[in-house]
Amino acid sequence: MEKIRYLNAIQSAVIVLVAPWEGAVYAQVSTEQTATPARDGSPATDARAPSGPGDNSRPSGAPAPQPLPAIATLPSSSPPSPASQPSPALVPPTVLAKFSATLYGFVEFDSIYDSTQSFVDLAGNGAVAREGSFAAGRSRTTFSARNSRLGFKLKGPETVSIKSSAIVEMDFLGNQPQGAPAPAASPAVSEASFFTSPTLRMRHLALRMETPVVDVLAGQYWKLFGWQALFHPNTVEYQGVPGQIYSRSPQLRLSHAFKSDAVTLELAIAASRPPQRDSAIPDGEAGIRIALNKWKALHTTGAAGTAVDPMSLGVSGVGRYFRLPEFSATPTATKSTKSFGVSVDALIPILPATTVNDGNALTLTGSYVYGQAIADLFTGLSGGVGFPALPANAMGVVPPYPQDIDNGLVVYSSDGVLHPIRWQSILVGAQYYFPTPIRMWVSANYSHLSSPNIAELGTMATNPRIFNKSDWFDGNYFIDATGAIRFGLEYAQFRQTYLDGVKAKNSRVQVAAFYIF
């Protein structure tokens, strides 16, 4: 009799522990099974998850869990203990999926010929060697694999109302340790180390939480300004190209997309890393984007990211604040200024497509940017602007200015007035995909970049290192040998005008090979 009472007590304890969790555990395990694709080739759907938190109903068609083996019990005149009743507070949120990770990226090889000795593999908005200089009269050939990329897309776990994901992406264009001075327009470390032992760097490192009310992004990712990277051009050349907004930053972003079958309207705001931390105020960004979902554009961003996206128009802005020490070797006060930037961007399908394998597709991209103190949102742009020297002291020594900001954003004129540097740019591009069995296409781009006020800043007008105009164009041919191997060929020309009227020009031919995974 004592043995039966003992077994009865064990059964009661098992039921108390197992009952509240049975449905949730079963739902979690069932979602780990592989979904069967639909027979019509559409994406697989998974209707096996419970409909909401605490819903322990079993999936349709799933086998019922087997009951515990019966154990003999004695009749009892006492009511069941309250502890034996399942408590709703013990029921956890229903988990729809566990963690998953997707590896992606590409291996890239580049062979680059430049008609001048102006650039490394990444040209960006660097200065072109002036006509008549030693570097302008001599060419350069570069082999590089530094633009290769590696990333992970992470997902889960999820609940019915919250989806979570993250992105980790790296390349090999990181800052190298500083070494002995090198020849002009060459790396600061040895040439061999710069190209064969490049530094791994963080491109993206961000988390995302999607809810029915608002989506949250936190970490380093594309700046909201310019709605990057949807409107980026297609080119073999390393981005950002001259005149292109191309920037990533640590940020906190809130967004929401209002979706219908025909139209998607997305609104977003963000606080991102201040370009001058001593200003103590982060950048403020805002944007609105409208997409026509039934009018699709086949396009490639950069050289490896081919996709089909709806026709889109985006408008975005950034507000900034700067606070610098006064123009003195021993400042006792600060001077401040505000700045802004506006970007209007478009992705327009002239000949639309429905899949990435379609041919006879033509897409246009365009971007217009205007602002002041926004040079860091371009790649390597300063225009050659730097802070002027302070007046010499009584002993004839020029003291250093305690500069706490990157060059090219704001600058003091010799009279101690603080000026934001203004820039405006336009970048347009076209991509045409041939109707051939093997995917191949051509693209062309043109950009114009200029500063309306650099020439007005007094003492800088005679500085031969400063340019205020830049024009760039290129033509590209791509072919996919397989679903993973892609080849590209580019011809590009860089033109700049310095403040003293001297012109500068560089021609570039680049051949690239990619393994995309």
Short mmCIF file of C-alpha atoms in Angstrom, two decimals:
data_model
loop_
_atom_site.label_atom_id
_atom_site.label_comp_id
_atom_site.label_asym_id
_atom_site.label_seq_id
_atom_site.Cartn_x
_atom_site.Cartn_y
_atom_site.Cartn_z
CA MET A 1 0.00 0.00 0.00
CA GLU A 2 2.85 2.41 0.86
CA LYS A 3 4.51 1.62 -2.50
CA ILE A 4 1.34 2.58 -4.43
CA ARG A 5 1.02 5.87 -2.51
CA TYR A 6 4.68 6.61 -3.34
CA LEU A 7 4.14 5.98 -7.09
CA ASN A 8 1.00 8.14 -7.03
CA ALA A 9 2.97 11.06 -5.59
CA ILE A 10 5.63 10.76 -8.33
CA GLN A 11 2.95 10.82 -11.06
CA SER A 12 1.37 13.98 -9.61
CA ALA A 13 4.73 15.76 -9.55
CA VAL A 14 5.49 14.84 -13.17
CA ILE A 15 2.10 16.14 -14.34
CA VAL A 16 2.60 19.45 -12.51
CA LEU A 17 6.00 20.00 -14.15
CA VAL A 18 5.20 18.79 -17.68
CA ALA A 19 1.64 19.99 -18.37
CA PRO A 20 2.26 23.76 -18.75
CA TRP A 21 5.23 23.24 -21.05
CA GLU A 22 4.05 20.38 -23.26
CA GLY A 23 2.47 22.48 -26.03
CA ALA A 24 5.23 25.09 -26.19
CA VAL A 25 8.01 22.48 -26.30
CA TYR A 26 6.18 20.52 -28.98
CA ALA A 27 5.77 23.70 -31.07
CA GLN A 28 9.47 24.54 -30.78
CA VAL A 29 10.59 21.07 -31.80
CA SER A 30 8.17 20.92 -34.72
CA THR A 31 9.50 24.15 -36.24
CA GLU A 32 12.99 22.68 -36.36
CA GLN A 33 11.81 20.15 -38.97
CA THR A 34 12.51 21.00 -42.59
CA ALA A 35 9.56 22.57 -44.40
CA THR A 36 8.51 20.89 -47.63
CA PRO A 37 8.50 23.25 -50.64
CA ALA A 38 5.17 23.76 -52.34
CA ARG A 39 4.73 21.77 -55.53
CA ASP A 40 4.23 24.91 -57.63
CA GLY A 41 7.71 26.12 -56.69
CA SER A 42 6.49 28.91 -54.40
CA PRO A 43 8.27 29.47 -51.09
CA ALA A 44 7.56 26.87 -48.48
CA THR A 45 5.03 27.84 -45.82
CA ASP A 46 4.96 26.55 -42.28
CA ALA A 47 1.51 26.39 -40.69
CA ARG A 48 2.65 24.22 -37.85
CA ALA A 49 3.38 26.93 -35.30
CA PRO A 50 0.73 27.80 -32.69
CA SER A 51 -1.34 30.87 -33.40
CA GLY A 52 -0.24 32.91 -30.41
CA PRO A 53 1.43 33.02 -27.02
CA GLY A 54 0.20 30.31 -24.76
CA ASP A 55 -1.69 28.49 -27.52
CA ASN A 56 -1.01 24.82 -26.91
CA SER A 57 -3.21 23.49 -29.69
CA ARG A 58 -1.38 20.90 -31.77
CA PRO A 59 -0.65 21.40 -35.49
CA SER A 60 -3.11 19.93 -37.93
CA GLY A 61 -2.10 16.43 -38.92
CA ALA A 62 0.63 16.15 -36.28
CA PRO A 63 0.66 12.96 -34.16
CA ALA A 64 -0.72 13.40 -30.67
CA PRO A 65 1.80 12.99 -27.85
CA GLN A 66 1.56 9.60 -26.14
CA PRO A 67 0.09 9.69 -22.60
CA LEU A 68 2.20 8.75 -19.61
CA PRO A 69 1.86 5.11 -18.52
CA ALA A 70 -0.98 4.63 -16.06
CA ILE A 71 -0.06 4.13 -12.42
CA ALA A 72 -2.47 2.59 -9.95
CA THR A 73 -3.99 5.10 -7.55
CA LEU A 74 -6.15 4.87 -4.46
CA PRO A 75 -9.38 6.82 -4.12
CA SER A 76 -8.85 9.96 -2.08
CA SER A 77 -11.46 11.96 -0.22
CA SER A 78 -9.27 15.10 -0.09
CA PRO A 79 -9.47 17.70 -2.91
CA PRO A 80 -6.50 18.10 -5.25
CA SER A 81 -3.69 20.26 -3.97
CA PRO A 82 -3.60 23.79 -5.51
CA ALA A 83 0.01 23.14 -6.44
CA SER A 84 -1.14 20.44 -8.83
CA GLN A 85 -3.05 22.95 -10.99
CA PRO A 86 -1.08 24.46 -13.95
CA SER A 87 -0.36 28.16 -13.50
CA PRO A 88 -0.87 30.43 -16.56
CA ALA A 89 2.14 32.46 -15.43
CA LEU A 90 4.39 29.47 -16.19
CA VAL A 91 3.44 29.39 -19.89
CA PRO A 92 6.31 30.98 -21.87
CA PRO A 93 5.92 32.93 -25.17
CA THR A 94 5.65 30.57 -28.09
CA VAL A 95 8.99 30.27 -29.88
CA LEU A 96 8.62 30.09 -33.65
CA ALA A 97 12.21 29.40 -34.61
CA LYS A 98 15.69 28.96 -33.22
CA PHE A 99 18.87 30.69 -34.32
CA SER A 100 19.96 30.39 -37.95
CA ALA A 101 23.00 31.80 -39.75
CA THR A 102 23.62 32.42 -43.44
CA LEU A 103 27.17 32.87 -44.73
CA TYR A 104 27.53 35.25 -47.67
CA GLY A 105 30.10 37.40 -49.43
CA PHE A 106 32.49 37.26 -52.35
CA VAL A 107 36.13 36.69 -53.21
CA GLU A 108 37.39 39.47 -55.51
CA PHE A 109 40.55 39.90 -57.56
CA ASP A 110 41.33 43.23 -59.25
CA SER A 111 43.90 44.26 -61.82
CA ILE A 112 44.03 48.07 -62.10
CA TYR A 113 45.93 50.32 -64.50
CA ASP A 114 46.06 54.09 -63.79
CA SER A 115 47.54 56.62 -66.18
CA THR A 116 48.94 58.62 -63.22
CA GLN A 117 50.40 57.73 -59.85
CA SER A 118 47.45 59.23 -57.96
CA PHE A 119 45.60 56.34 -56.29
CA VAL A 120 45.82 52.99 -54.59
CA ASP A 121 43.15 50.38 -55.44
CA LEU A 122 40.42 52.53 -53.80
CA ALA A 123 40.33 55.90 -55.54
CA GLY A 124 37.30 57.48 -53.88
CA ASN A 125 37.43 61.27 -53.93
CA GLY A 126 41.20 61.53 -53.55
CA ALA A 127 43.18 64.21 -55.35
CA VAL A 128 44.41 63.53 -58.90
CA ALA A 129 48.04 64.43 -59.54
CA ARG A 130 48.31 67.94 -61.01
CA GLU A 131 49.39 68.40 -64.60
CA GLY A 132 53.13 68.90 -64.89
CA SER A 133 53.94 66.99 -61.70
CA PHE A 134 56.14 63.89 -61.58
CA ALA A 135 53.21 61.63 -60.60
CA ALA A 136 50.97 62.99 -63.37
CA GLY A 137 53.43 61.92 -66.07
CA ARG A 138 53.84 58.30 -64.98
CA SER A 139 51.47 55.33 -64.82
CA ARG A 140 50.80 52.65 -62.21
CA THR A 141 49.55 49.03 -62.13
CA THR A 142 47.95 47.54 -59.02
CA PHE A 143 46.90 43.96 -58.20
CA SER A 144 44.64 43.63 -55.18
CA ALA A 145 42.20 41.31 -53.40
CA ARG A 146 41.45 43.71 -50.52
CA ASN A 147 37.83 44.30 -51.56
CA SER A 148 36.86 40.67 -50.85
CA ARG A 149 34.01 40.43 -48.38
CA LEU A 150 32.70 38.06 -45.73
CA GLY A 151 29.43 38.27 -43.83
CA PHE A 152 26.87 36.45 -41.72
CA LYS A 153 23.13 37.06 -41.58
CA LEU A 154 21.69 35.88 -38.30
CA LYS A 155 18.01 35.24 -37.52
CA GLY A 156 15.90 34.29 -34.53
CA PRO A 157 14.68 33.35 -32.14
CA GLU A 158 11.26 34.84 -32.91
CA THR A 159 7.87 35.17 -31.31
CA VAL A 160 4.51 35.78 -32.96
CA SER A 161 4.93 39.57 -32.73
CA ILE A 162 8.71 40.10 -32.76
CA LYS A 163 11.28 39.10 -35.37
CA SER A 164 14.97 39.46 -34.59
CA SER A 165 18.02 39.44 -36.85
CA ALA A 166 21.58 40.70 -37.02
CA ILE A 167 24.29 41.25 -39.59
CA VAL A 168 28.05 40.85 -39.27
CA GLU A 169 30.06 41.91 -42.34
CA MET A 170 33.78 42.49 -42.88
CA ASP A 171 36.25 43.27 -45.64
CA PHE A 172 40.00 43.84 -45.89
CA LEU A 173 40.13 47.60 -46.46
CA GLY A 174 40.90 48.44 -42.84
CA ASN A 175 43.39 51.02 -41.57
CA GLN A 176 46.95 49.73 -41.62
CA PRO A 177 49.41 50.34 -38.77
CA GLN A 178 51.39 53.49 -39.44
CA GLY A 179 54.99 53.02 -40.45
CA ALA A 180 57.82 55.00 -41.99
CA PRO A 181 56.91 57.61 -44.61
CA ALA A 182 56.41 56.19 -48.10
CA PRO A 183 56.50 57.74 -51.58
CA ALA A 184 53.77 60.22 -52.46
CA ALA A 185 50.32 58.71 -53.03
CA SER A 186 51.52 55.39 -51.62
CA PRO A 187 50.53 53.56 -48.42
CA ALA A 188 52.09 54.58 -45.10
CA VAL A 189 53.31 51.00 -44.58
CA SER A 190 55.36 48.99 -47.05
CA GLU A 191 53.72 48.37 -50.39
CA ALA A 192 53.97 44.60 -49.97
CA SER A 193 52.31 44.65 -46.55
CA PHE A 194 49.58 47.02 -47.66
CA PHE A 195 48.35 44.72 -50.44
CA THR A 196 49.29 41.21 -49.27
CA SER A 197 48.59 41.53 -45.52
CA PRO A 198 45.57 43.84 -45.41
CA THR A 199 43.71 44.63 -42.20
CA LEU A 200 40.30 43.08 -41.57
CA ARG A 201 37.72 45.74 -40.74
CA MET A 202 34.13 45.96 -39.60
CA ARG A 203 31.68 47.05 -42.30
CA HIS A 204 28.36 46.18 -40.67
CA LEU A 205 27.70 45.02 -37.13
CA ALA A 206 24.06 45.64 -36.28
CA LEU A 207 20.94 44.07 -34.79
CA ARG A 208 17.38 44.52 -35.98
CA MET A 209 14.09 43.98 -34.19
CA GLU A 210 10.88 44.06 -36.24
CA THR A 211 7.52 44.58 -34.57
CA PRO A 212 4.03 45.47 -35.87
CA VAL A 213 4.49 49.02 -34.53
CA VAL A 214 8.13 49.97 -35.18
CA ASP A 215 11.36 48.42 -36.43
CA VAL A 216 14.52 49.06 -34.42
CA LEU A 217 18.07 48.93 -35.79
CA ALA A 218 21.09 49.39 -33.51
CA GLY A 219 24.76 49.12 -34.43
CA GLN A 220 26.98 50.02 -37.36
CA TYR A 221 25.11 50.00 -40.67
CA TRP A 222 24.50 52.13 -43.75
CA LYS A 223 23.65 55.73 -42.94
CA LEU A 224 19.98 56.57 -43.38
CA PHE A 225 21.12 59.63 -45.36
CA GLY A 226 20.80 58.68 -49.03
CA TRP A 227 18.72 55.57 -48.18
CA GLN A 228 21.83 53.47 -48.69
CA ALA A 229 22.48 51.08 -50.33
CA LEU A 230 19.33 50.80 -52.50
CA PHE A 231 20.32 53.59 -54.89
CA HIS A 232 24.04 52.81 -55.28
CA PRO A 233 25.37 52.59 -58.86
CA ASN A 234 26.65 49.51 -60.68
CA THR A 235 30.40 49.66 -61.34
CA VAL A 236 33.50 47.46 -61.27
CA GLU A 237 35.30 50.20 -59.35
CA TYR A 238 35.55 50.14 -55.57
CA GLN A 239 32.77 52.22 -54.04
CA GLY A 240 32.27 54.97 -53.11
CA VAL A 241 33.11 56.49 -56.42
CA PRO A 242 33.60 60.25 -56.85
CA GLY A 243 30.46 62.19 -55.98
CA GLN A 244 28.73 59.20 -54.34
CA ILE A 245 27.27 59.22 -50.82
CA TYR A 246 28.81 56.07 -49.30
CA SER A 247 28.99 55.88 -45.53
CA ARG A 248 28.32 53.61 -42.58
CA SER A 249 28.06 54.62 -38.94
CA PRO A 250 27.08 53.36 -35.49
CA GLN A 251 23.46 54.43 -35.03
CA LEU A 252 20.07 53.86 -33.45
CA ARG A 253 17.29 53.87 -36.06
CA LEU A 254 13.51 53.65 -35.81
CA SER A 255 11.42 52.96 -38.91
CA HIS A 256 8.04 51.75 -40.06
CA ALA A 257 6.81 50.67 -43.49
CA PHE A 258 3.16 51.07 -44.48
CA LYS A 259 2.58 48.34 -47.04
CA SER A 260 -0.08 47.53 -49.61
CA ASP A 261 -0.03 45.43 -52.76
CA ALA A 262 0.71 48.46 -54.91
CA VAL A 263 2.66 50.89 -52.72
CA THR A 264 5.04 50.85 -49.76
CA LEU A 265 5.68 54.01 -47.77
CA GLU A 266 8.60 53.89 -45.33
CA LEU A 267 9.41 56.49 -42.68
CA ALA A 268 12.60 56.48 -40.61
CA ILE A 269 14.56 58.54 -38.11
CA ALA A 270 18.02 57.89 -36.68
CA ALA A 271 20.63 59.19 -34.28
CA SER A 272 24.14 58.36 -35.49
CA ARG A 273 27.75 58.92 -34.49
CA PRO A 274 28.64 62.63 -34.41
CA PRO A 275 31.41 63.52 -36.90
CA GLN A 276 33.04 65.46 -34.04
CA ARG A 277 32.62 63.71 -30.69
CA ASP A 278 33.62 66.90 -28.84
CA SER A 279 30.44 68.51 -30.14
CA ALA A 280 28.59 66.16 -27.74
CA ILE A 281 25.55 65.98 -30.05
CA PRO A 282 24.93 63.06 -32.45
CA ASP A 283 23.81 63.45 -36.04
CA GLY A 284 20.05 63.54 -36.52
CA GLU A 285 18.73 61.87 -39.67
CA ALA A 286 15.26 61.44 -41.18
CA GLY A 287 13.95 59.98 -44.41
CA ILE A 288 10.86 59.08 -46.39
CA ARG A 289 10.79 56.51 -49.20
CA ILE A 290 7.97 55.46 -51.51
CA ALA A 291 8.08 52.26 -53.60
CA LEU A 292 5.75 51.16 -56.42
CA ASN A 293 5.71 47.43 -55.77
CA LYS A 294 4.37 46.27 -59.14
CA TRP A 295 7.03 48.09 -61.19
CA LYS A 296 10.25 46.13 -60.66
CA ALA A 297 13.82 47.14 -61.46
CA LEU A 298 16.64 44.68 -62.12
CA HIS A 299 19.79 46.32 -60.82
CA THR A 300 23.20 45.59 -59.34
CA THR A 301 24.59 47.68 -56.49
CA GLY A 302 28.35 47.80 -56.64
CA ALA A 303 29.63 44.82 -58.61
CA ALA A 304 28.21 41.79 -56.82
CA GLY A 305 24.74 42.62 -55.42
CA THR A 306 22.22 41.80 -58.18
CA ALA A 307 18.57 42.02 -57.12
CA VAL A 308 15.03 42.93 -58.23
CA ASP A 309 13.54 45.84 -56.28
CA PRO A 310 10.46 48.03 -56.82
CA MET A 311 10.68 51.46 -58.38
CA SER A 312 11.62 53.80 -55.52
CA LEU A 313 12.03 57.45 -54.68
CA GLY A 314 13.73 58.50 -51.45
CA VAL A 315 14.28 61.83 -49.73
CA SER A 316 16.50 62.10 -46.66
CA GLY A 317 18.23 64.70 -44.56
CA VAL A 318 20.87 65.07 -41.87
CA GLY A 319 21.38 67.75 -39.23
CA ARG A 320 24.79 68.28 -37.57
CA TYR A 321 26.40 70.42 -34.89
CA PHE A 322 30.06 71.37 -34.42
CA ARG A 323 31.85 72.97 -31.46
CA LEU A 324 35.54 73.81 -31.87
CA PRO A 325 38.17 75.46 -29.72
CA GLU A 326 38.61 79.08 -30.72
CA PHE A 327 41.40 79.75 -33.23
CA SER A 328 44.22 80.04 -30.71
CA ALA A 329 47.14 77.98 -29.47
CA THR A 330 45.72 78.27 -25.93
CA PRO A 331 41.92 78.48 -26.39
CA THR A 332 39.70 79.52 -23.51
CA ALA A 333 36.38 79.44 -25.37
CA THR A 334 34.65 77.58 -28.19
CA LYS A 335 32.89 78.50 -31.41
CA SER A 336 30.02 76.51 -32.81
CA THR A 337 28.16 76.11 -36.08
CA LYS A 338 25.32 74.01 -37.46
CA SER A 339 25.14 72.21 -40.77
CA PHE A 340 22.78 70.08 -42.83
CA GLY A 341 22.53 67.83 -45.86
CA VAL A 342 19.71 66.81 -48.22
CA SER A 343 19.69 63.83 -50.58
CA VAL A 344 17.13 62.93 -53.26
CA ASP A 345 17.51 59.45 -54.79
CA ALA A 346 15.68 57.40 -57.42
CA LEU A 347 15.61 53.85 -58.80
CA ILE A 348 13.62 53.79 -62.06
CA PRO A 349 12.92 50.70 -64.23
CA ILE A 350 12.60 51.76 -67.87
CA LEU A 351 12.31 48.14 -69.03
CA PRO A 352 11.06 46.30 -65.94
CA ALA A 353 11.90 42.77 -64.80
CA THR A 354 10.37 40.23 -62.45
CA THR A 355 13.36 38.00 -61.59
CA VAL A 356 17.14 38.36 -61.50
CA ASN A 357 17.36 36.02 -64.52
CA ASP A 358 15.31 38.26 -66.81
CA GLY A 359 16.84 39.88 -69.87
CA ASN A 360 16.08 43.02 -71.88
CA ALA A 361 15.89 45.02 -68.64
CA LEU A 362 16.94 48.67 -68.35
CA THR A 363 17.25 50.51 -65.05
CA LEU A 364 18.25 54.08 -64.19
CA THR A 365 19.69 55.27 -60.88
CA GLY A 366 20.12 58.85 -59.73
CA SER A 367 21.18 60.87 -56.71
CA TYR A 368 21.38 64.59 -55.93
CA VAL A 369 23.06 65.81 -52.73
CA TYR A 370 23.54 69.28 -51.27
CA GLY A 371 24.86 70.23 -47.85
CA GLN A 372 27.58 71.76 -45.73
CA ALA A 373 30.10 69.98 -43.52
CA ILE A 374 29.13 66.63 -45.08
CA ALA A 375 32.46 65.63 -46.70
CA ASP A 376 32.78 62.57 -44.45
CA LEU A 377 29.60 61.10 -45.98
CA PHE A 378 31.57 60.70 -49.23
CA THR A 379 34.62 58.42 -49.50
CA GLY A 380 37.93 60.15 -48.81
CA LEU A 381 36.67 63.66 -49.57
CA SER A 382 38.34 66.74 -48.13
CA GLY A 383 39.11 68.75 -51.26
CA GLY A 384 42.59 69.23 -49.84
CA VAL A 385 41.24 71.64 -47.20
CA GLY A 386 43.08 71.91 -43.89
CA PHE A 387 43.25 74.38 -41.02
CA PRO A 388 45.50 77.39 -41.69
CA ALA A 389 48.53 78.05 -39.54
CA LEU A 390 48.22 80.27 -36.51
CA PRO A 391 50.10 83.58 -36.49
CA ALA A 392 53.70 83.36 -35.31
CA ASN A 393 54.36 84.36 -31.72
CA ALA A 394 56.84 86.98 -30.54
CA MET A 395 59.72 84.54 -30.97
CA GLY A 396 58.75 83.83 -34.57
CA VAL A 397 57.48 80.32 -33.81
CA VAL A 398 54.17 79.17 -35.30
CA PRO A 399 52.30 77.34 -32.50
CA PRO A 400 50.09 74.35 -33.30
CA TYR A 401 46.31 74.65 -33.22
CA PRO A 402 44.59 72.02 -30.98
CA GLN A 403 42.45 70.62 -33.79
CA ASP A 404 39.80 68.11 -32.65
CA ILE A 405 37.97 67.45 -35.92
CA ASP A 406 38.73 65.77 -39.26
CA ASN A 407 39.80 67.93 -42.19
CA GLY A 408 37.29 68.91 -44.88
CA LEU A 409 34.23 69.52 -42.68
CA VAL A 410 34.68 72.98 -41.19
CA VAL A 411 37.63 75.34 -41.19
CA TYR A 412 38.77 78.64 -39.74
CA SER A 413 39.75 81.41 -42.09
CA SER A 414 42.76 83.51 -41.12
CA ASP A 415 40.52 86.08 -39.39
CA GLY A 416 39.22 83.41 -36.96
CA VAL A 417 35.77 82.93 -38.53
CA LEU A 418 34.48 79.35 -38.60
CA HIS A 419 33.16 78.17 -41.98
CA PRO A 420 31.38 74.90 -42.91
CA ILE A 421 32.57 73.61 -46.31
CA ARG A 422 29.66 73.22 -48.73
CA TRP A 423 29.43 70.42 -51.31
CA GLN A 424 26.90 69.43 -53.92
CA SER A 425 26.92 66.40 -56.20
CA ILE A 426 24.90 64.65 -58.86
CA LEU A 427 25.36 60.99 -59.79
CA VAL A 428 23.38 59.22 -62.53
CA GLY A 429 23.71 55.70 -63.92
CA ALA A 430 22.12 53.23 -66.33
CA GLN A 431 22.21 49.41 -66.46
CA TYR A 432 21.05 47.27 -69.39
CA TYR A 433 20.77 43.46 -69.12
CA PHE A 434 20.94 41.55 -72.42
CA PRO A 435 18.37 38.83 -73.29
CA THR A 436 21.03 36.12 -73.50
CA PRO A 437 21.22 32.58 -72.02
CA ILE A 438 24.30 33.63 -70.05
CA ARG A 439 23.65 36.75 -68.02
CA MET A 440 25.62 39.74 -69.26
CA TRP A 441 25.02 43.45 -69.02
CA VAL A 442 26.56 46.88 -69.47
CA SER A 443 26.39 49.96 -67.27
CA ALA A 444 27.58 53.56 -67.34
CA ASN A 445 27.78 56.29 -64.70
CA TYR A 446 28.54 60.00 -64.49
CA SER A 447 29.08 62.24 -61.47
CA HIS A 448 29.80 65.92 -60.89
CA LEU A 449 30.98 67.22 -57.52
CA SER A 450 31.68 70.84 -56.62
CA SER A 451 32.11 73.17 -53.65
CA PRO A 452 30.40 76.56 -53.90
CA ASN A 453 32.40 78.23 -51.15
CA ILE A 454 35.96 76.84 -50.94
CA ALA A 455 37.22 79.54 -53.31
CA GLU A 456 35.66 82.25 -51.12
CA LEU A 457 37.72 81.35 -48.06
CA GLY A 458 40.43 83.99 -48.46
CA THR A 459 43.87 82.47 -47.96
CA MET A 460 42.84 79.15 -49.49
CA ALA A 461 42.36 80.65 -52.94
CA THR A 462 46.10 80.47 -53.57
CA ASN A 463 46.61 76.98 -52.12
CA PRO A 464 47.52 74.67 -55.03
CA ARG A 465 46.51 71.55 -53.05
CA ILE A 466 42.79 72.40 -52.98
CA PHE A 467 40.33 71.42 -55.72
CA ASN A 468 36.71 72.55 -55.93
CA LYS A 469 35.41 70.63 -58.96
CA SER A 470 35.44 66.94 -59.85
CA ASP A 471 33.96 65.06 -62.80
CA TRP A 472 33.98 61.29 -63.20
CA PHE A 473 32.49 58.83 -65.64
CA ASP A 474 32.86 55.14 -66.37
CA GLY A 475 31.60 52.31 -68.58
CA ASN A 476 31.33 48.67 -67.45
CA TYR A 477 30.77 45.22 -68.94
CA PHE A 478 29.81 42.23 -66.77
CA ILE A 479 29.32 38.55 -67.56
CA ASP A 480 28.36 35.65 -65.27
CA ALA A 481 30.25 32.51 -66.26
CA THR A 482 28.26 30.50 -63.69
CA GLY A 483 25.83 31.28 -60.89
CA ALA A 484 28.83 32.06 -58.68
CA ILE A 485 31.62 33.33 -60.97
CA ARG A 486 31.41 36.85 -62.42
CA PHE A 487 33.86 38.90 -64.50
CA GLY A 488 33.85 42.67 -64.95
CA LEU A 489 35.69 45.22 -67.09
CA GLU A 490 35.69 49.00 -66.51
CA TYR A 491 37.10 52.12 -68.12
CA ALA A 492 36.89 55.25 -65.95
CA GLN A 493 38.15 58.81 -66.15
CA PHE A 494 38.73 61.22 -63.27
CA ARG A 495 38.93 64.98 -63.86
CA GLN A 496 39.55 67.69 -61.25
CA THR A 497 40.01 71.46 -61.27
CA TYR A 498 42.25 73.09 -58.66
CA LEU A 499 41.62 76.58 -57.27
CA ASP A 500 44.47 78.06 -59.31
CA GLY A 501 42.89 76.74 -62.52
CA VAL A 502 45.22 73.80 -63.07
CA LYS A 503 43.49 70.68 -64.47
CA ALA A 504 44.16 67.09 -63.50
CA LYS A 505 43.12 63.87 -65.24
CA ASN A 506 43.50 60.15 -64.57
CA SER A 507 42.31 57.27 -66.75
CA ARG A 508 41.70 53.86 -65.16
CA VAL A 509 41.19 50.39 -66.63
CA GLN A 510 40.08 47.74 -64.16
CA VAL A 511 39.53 44.00 -64.68
CA ALA A 512 37.85 42.09 -61.86
CA ALA A 513 36.90 38.49 -61.08
CA PHE A 514 34.39 37.50 -58.39
CA TYR A 515 33.32 34.30 -56.68
CA ILE A 516 29.96 35.18 -55.10
CA PHE A 517 28.53 33.02 -52.34
#
